[in-house]
Structure formats: structure tokens, C-alpha cells
XYZ file of C-alpha atoms in Angstrom:
249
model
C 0.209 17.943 -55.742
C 1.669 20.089 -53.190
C 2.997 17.476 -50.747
C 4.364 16.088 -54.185
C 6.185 19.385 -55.491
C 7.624 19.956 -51.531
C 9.169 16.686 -51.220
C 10.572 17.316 -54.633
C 11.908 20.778 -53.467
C 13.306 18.842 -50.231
C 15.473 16.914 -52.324
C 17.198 19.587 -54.747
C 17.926 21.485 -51.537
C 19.230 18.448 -49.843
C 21.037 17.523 -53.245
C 23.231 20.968 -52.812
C 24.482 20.034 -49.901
C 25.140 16.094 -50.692
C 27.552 17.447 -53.756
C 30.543 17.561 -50.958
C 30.461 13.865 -51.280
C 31.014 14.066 -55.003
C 27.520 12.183 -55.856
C 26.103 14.804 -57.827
C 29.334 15.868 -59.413
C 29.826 12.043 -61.247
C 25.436 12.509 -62.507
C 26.655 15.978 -63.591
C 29.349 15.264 -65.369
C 27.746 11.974 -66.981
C 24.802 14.168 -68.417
C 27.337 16.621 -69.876
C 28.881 13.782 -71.435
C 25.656 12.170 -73.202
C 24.190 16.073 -73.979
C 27.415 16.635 -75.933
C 27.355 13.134 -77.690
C 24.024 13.247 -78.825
C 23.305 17.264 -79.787
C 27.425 18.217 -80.170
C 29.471 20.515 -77.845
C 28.237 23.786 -78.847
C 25.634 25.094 -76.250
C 23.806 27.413 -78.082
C 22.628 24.763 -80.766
C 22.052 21.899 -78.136
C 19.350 22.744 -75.697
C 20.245 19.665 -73.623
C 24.106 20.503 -72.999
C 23.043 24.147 -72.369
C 20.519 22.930 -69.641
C 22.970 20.281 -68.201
C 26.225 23.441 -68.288
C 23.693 25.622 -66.119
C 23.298 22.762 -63.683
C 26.567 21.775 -63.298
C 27.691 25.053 -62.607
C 24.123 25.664 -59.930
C 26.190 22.956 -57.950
C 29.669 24.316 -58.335
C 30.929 21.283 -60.358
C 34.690 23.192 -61.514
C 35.227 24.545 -65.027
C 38.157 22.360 -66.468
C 35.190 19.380 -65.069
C 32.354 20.577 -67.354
C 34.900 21.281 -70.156
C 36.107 17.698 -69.946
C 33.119 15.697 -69.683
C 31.881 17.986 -73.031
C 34.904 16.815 -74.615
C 34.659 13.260 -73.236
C 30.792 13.180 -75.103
C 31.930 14.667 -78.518
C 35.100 12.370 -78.838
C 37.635 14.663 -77.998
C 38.940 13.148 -75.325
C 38.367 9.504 -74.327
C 35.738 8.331 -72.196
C 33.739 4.978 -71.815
C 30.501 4.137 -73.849
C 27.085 5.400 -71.589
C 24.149 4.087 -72.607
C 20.302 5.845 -71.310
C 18.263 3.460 -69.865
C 15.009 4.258 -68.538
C 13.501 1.523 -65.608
C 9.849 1.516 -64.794
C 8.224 0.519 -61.242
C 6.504 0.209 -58.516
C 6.751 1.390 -54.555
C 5.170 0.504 -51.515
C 1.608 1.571 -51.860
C 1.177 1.693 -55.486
C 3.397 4.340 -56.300
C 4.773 4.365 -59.875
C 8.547 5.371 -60.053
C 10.655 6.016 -63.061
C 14.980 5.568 -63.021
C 17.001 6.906 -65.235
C 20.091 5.721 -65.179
C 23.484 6.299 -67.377
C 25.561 3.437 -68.032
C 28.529 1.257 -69.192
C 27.132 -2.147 -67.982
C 23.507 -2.805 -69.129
C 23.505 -6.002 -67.110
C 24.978 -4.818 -64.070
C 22.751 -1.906 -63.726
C 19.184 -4.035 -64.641
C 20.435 -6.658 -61.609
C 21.012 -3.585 -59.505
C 17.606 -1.581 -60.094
C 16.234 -5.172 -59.634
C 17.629 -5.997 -56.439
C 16.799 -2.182 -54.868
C 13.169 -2.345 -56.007
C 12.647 -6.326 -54.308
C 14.798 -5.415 -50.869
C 12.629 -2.077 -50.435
C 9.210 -3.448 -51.041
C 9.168 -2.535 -54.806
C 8.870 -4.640 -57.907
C 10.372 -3.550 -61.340
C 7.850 -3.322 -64.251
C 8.103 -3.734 -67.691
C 8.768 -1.302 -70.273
C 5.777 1.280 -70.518
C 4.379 0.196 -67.367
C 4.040 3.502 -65.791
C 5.927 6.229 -67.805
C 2.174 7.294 -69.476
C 1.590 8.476 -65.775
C 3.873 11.078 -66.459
C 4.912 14.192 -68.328
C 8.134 15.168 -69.780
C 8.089 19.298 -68.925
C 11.282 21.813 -68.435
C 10.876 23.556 -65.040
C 12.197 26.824 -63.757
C 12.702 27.315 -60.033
C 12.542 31.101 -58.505
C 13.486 31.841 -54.616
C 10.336 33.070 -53.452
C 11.949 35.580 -51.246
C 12.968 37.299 -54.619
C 9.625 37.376 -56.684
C 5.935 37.382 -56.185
C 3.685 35.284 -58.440
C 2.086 38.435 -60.302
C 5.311 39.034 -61.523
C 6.529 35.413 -62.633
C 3.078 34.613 -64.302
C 3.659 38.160 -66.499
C 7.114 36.566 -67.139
C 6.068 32.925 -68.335
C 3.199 34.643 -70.289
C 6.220 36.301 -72.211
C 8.904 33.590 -72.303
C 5.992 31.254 -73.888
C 5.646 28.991 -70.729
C 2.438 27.805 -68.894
C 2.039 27.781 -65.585
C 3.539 29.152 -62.556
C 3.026 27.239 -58.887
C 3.346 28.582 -55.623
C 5.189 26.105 -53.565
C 6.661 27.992 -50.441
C 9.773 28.564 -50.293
C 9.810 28.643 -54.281
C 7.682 29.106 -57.520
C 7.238 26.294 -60.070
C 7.415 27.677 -63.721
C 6.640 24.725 -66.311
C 6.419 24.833 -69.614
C 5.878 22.406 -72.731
C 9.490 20.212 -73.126
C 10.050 21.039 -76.628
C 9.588 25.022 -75.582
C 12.815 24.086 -72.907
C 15.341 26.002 -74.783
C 13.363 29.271 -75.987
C 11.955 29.915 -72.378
C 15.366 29.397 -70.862
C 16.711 32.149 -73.343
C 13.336 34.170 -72.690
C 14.300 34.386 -69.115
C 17.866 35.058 -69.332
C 17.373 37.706 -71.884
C 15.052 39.166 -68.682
C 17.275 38.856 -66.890
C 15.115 36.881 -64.249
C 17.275 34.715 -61.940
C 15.841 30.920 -61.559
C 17.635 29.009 -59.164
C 17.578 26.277 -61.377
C 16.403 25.280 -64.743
C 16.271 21.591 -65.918
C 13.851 19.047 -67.974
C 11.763 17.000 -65.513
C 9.083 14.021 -65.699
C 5.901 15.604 -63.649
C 3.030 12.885 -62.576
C -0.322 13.834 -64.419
C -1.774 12.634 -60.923
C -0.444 11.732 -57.356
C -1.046 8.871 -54.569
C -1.505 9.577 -51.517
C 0.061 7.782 -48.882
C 0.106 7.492 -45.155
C 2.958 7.873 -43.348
C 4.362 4.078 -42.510
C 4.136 3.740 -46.588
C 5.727 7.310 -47.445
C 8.149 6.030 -44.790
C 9.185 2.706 -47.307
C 8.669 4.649 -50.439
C 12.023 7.310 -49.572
C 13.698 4.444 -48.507
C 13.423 3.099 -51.847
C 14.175 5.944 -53.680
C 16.707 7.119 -51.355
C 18.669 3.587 -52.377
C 18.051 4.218 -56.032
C 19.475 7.630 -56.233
C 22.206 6.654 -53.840
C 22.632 3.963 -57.074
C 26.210 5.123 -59.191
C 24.636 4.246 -63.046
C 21.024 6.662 -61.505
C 21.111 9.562 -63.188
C 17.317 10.898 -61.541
C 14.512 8.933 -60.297
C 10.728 10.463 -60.229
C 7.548 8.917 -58.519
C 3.610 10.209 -58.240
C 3.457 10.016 -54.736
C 2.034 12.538 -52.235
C 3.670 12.687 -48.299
C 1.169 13.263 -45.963
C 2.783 16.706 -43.254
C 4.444 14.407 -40.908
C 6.582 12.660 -42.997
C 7.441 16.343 -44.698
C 8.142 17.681 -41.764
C 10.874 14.914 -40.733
C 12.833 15.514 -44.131
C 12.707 19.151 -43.503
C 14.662 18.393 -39.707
């Protein structure tokens, strides 16, 4: 799954850089928002609004922000209704793809998803089509610079997660969903510095594809995330070098 994992890493890096244009700032703020409504505004007793604080702040979104959307989400302060949403597909090539998206127009946003999925090659599924392809896991990413794997494995052996990956330029730490919040605290108590920490939908298995299709399949995912009501989109597909190679440039 490495080709998998590395165009995954490609995109959180490139995701740092696209917050200047306020993208991920609005999908910040809108998961701060739903975190708080659902599990309250106190961090400590909601595991999702403590995972969605620590990414807000891993891509600088401002203080009095995060402080507003939490009291946007518990009623403090007044804010349109969201509504989750989860869309299930298909890519170019047979590659199952998952959208979530965040909401205040159920029919505006199904038309949309529709219409990116048909232009790009794609055709939307129905509910349950793919989603038992995939995994619901939290995930821990460490600089690789900063650790080695001897020492992360000891870690996730003591924080209660299961698995470390070497992926390059960074090590993969997953562990079971519902164990999110305790390994989070595990670490920080550690004092071990992930780079970021969030809850993530892993594919049990991959596709590969060839380069023309991996081509189609960004371009379609590239559209969805680019998508206001998408809040993240996953797929099981594996890019052969080539096509890995022209994200990196």
C-alpha cells in the first residue's frame, strides 16, 4: 500500500500549503463546528473536538477562529444547520472513493458530488456500495527525520496502538478508532511530537492502476476536494512511480 500511503502523504503536505487560499480553514472550522455539536465544547470529554482543535491549529487556523466555530457547534453563537453526509463511488479503473461532505443544502451537494463523479469518468454508488472496503482508524504522523521506527513501535506498544509504517519521509502509527483519544493522550503525555493526529478511513486493500488511469482518478478527486460542502475524500487506489513522482514536482 505504499504508493497508496505516499500519495496520501503528498496531499497533507500539499494541503499546508493550499491553506493560504482559505480552503482548509472553511473544512477546519466546519469540523470544529459539528465536533462541538455532537460531543459539547469541552475538549477533554470529546475526543472528536480535541482531534479537530489539534488540526486546526497544525494549519495555523487563528485562535478567536477555533473559539468561534466551537461556539457556533454548541449554540453559543449562531451558525447555520450542517448536516454529515457520507457519498459512495467509483473512479476510473475501479477505484472505490468515499466523500464526506458537511452541509446546509442536502440537494445541492448530492447534484454536485453527482455531476463531479459523471464529468471525471466516475459514477456515484449507492449507500454501502464501497465503504466495507474500508476501515475507520486514528492515525499519527511522525517526521521521520526526528524518530526511527524502533523507537515509535516501543511508543505505540505503550500508548495501546498497533502498527507503525515506514513511509519515507514519515511513519504511519494506526491504531483501533475507538482507542483515538487514549493514544493521542498516551503520546502527548510522552511527550512524542506527531505532526499530525486525525481519524482516517484506510482501504483494507488497494488497486493498482497505470498511469493514464491514476492520471483521471486525481482529477476526480482533485474536483471533489476542491468541492466547498467536502469535508475529506478517501479512495483504495495505488499510483504506479511516475505518476508519484509528478505530484512530488
Amino acid at each position: 500500500m505504499a504508493g497508496h500511503s505516499k500519495w496520501a502523504n503528498i496531499r497533507i503536505r500539499k494541503g499546508a500549503q493550499d491553506a493560504k487560499r482559505g480552503k482548509l480553514f472553511t473544512k477546519a472550522a466546519k469540523e470544529l463546528m459539528l465536533a462541538a455539536r455532537l460531543g459539547g465544547g469541552d475538549p477533554a470529554a470529546n475526543n472528536r473536538l480535541r482531534q479537530a482543535i489539534s488540526y486546526a491549529k497544525s494549519i495555523n487556523l487563528p485562535k478567536d477562529k477555533i473559539e468561534t466555530a466551537i461556539k457556533k457547534g454548541t449554540g453559543e453563537l449562531q451558525a447555520e444547520q450542517l448536516d454529515e453526509i457520507l457519498y459512495e463511488g467509483y473512479a476510473p479503473g475501479g477505484v472505490a472513493v468515499i466523500v464526506e461532505t458537511a452541509t446546509d443544502n442536502k440537494n445541492r451537494t448530492v447534484a454536485e458530488i453527482r455531476h463531479i463523479f459523471g464529468k471525471r469518468g466516475g459514477n456515484l454508488g449507492e449507500s454501502g456500495s464501497v465503504a466495507w472496503m474500508f476501515e475507520r482508524k486514528g492515525m499519527f504522523l511522525f517526521p521521520a527525520e526526528n524518530f526511527t521506527e524502533e523507537q515509535l513501535m516501543e511508543a505505540a506498544l505503550e500508548a495501546g496502538a498497533e502498527d507503525v509504517k515506514d513511509e519515507g519521509e514519515v511513519f504511519e502509527m494506526h491504531c483501533a478508532f475507538e482507542d483515538f483519544g487514549a493514544v493521542q493522550q498516551a503520546l502527548d503525555a510522552a511527550s512524542l511530537a506527531y505532526s499530525e493526529a486525525k481519524v482516517t478511513m484506510l482501504p483494507k486493500n488497494t488497486v493498482p492502476v497505470d498511469a493514464e488511469t491514476g492520471r483521471k482518478v486525481l482529477a476526480l478527486l482533485d474536483m471533489l476536494e476542491d468541492n466547498d460542502d467536502v469535508q475529506n475524500v478517501y479512495a483504495n487506489f495505488d499510483l504506479p512511480d511516475e505518476v508519484l513522482a509528478e505530484m512530488e514536482g
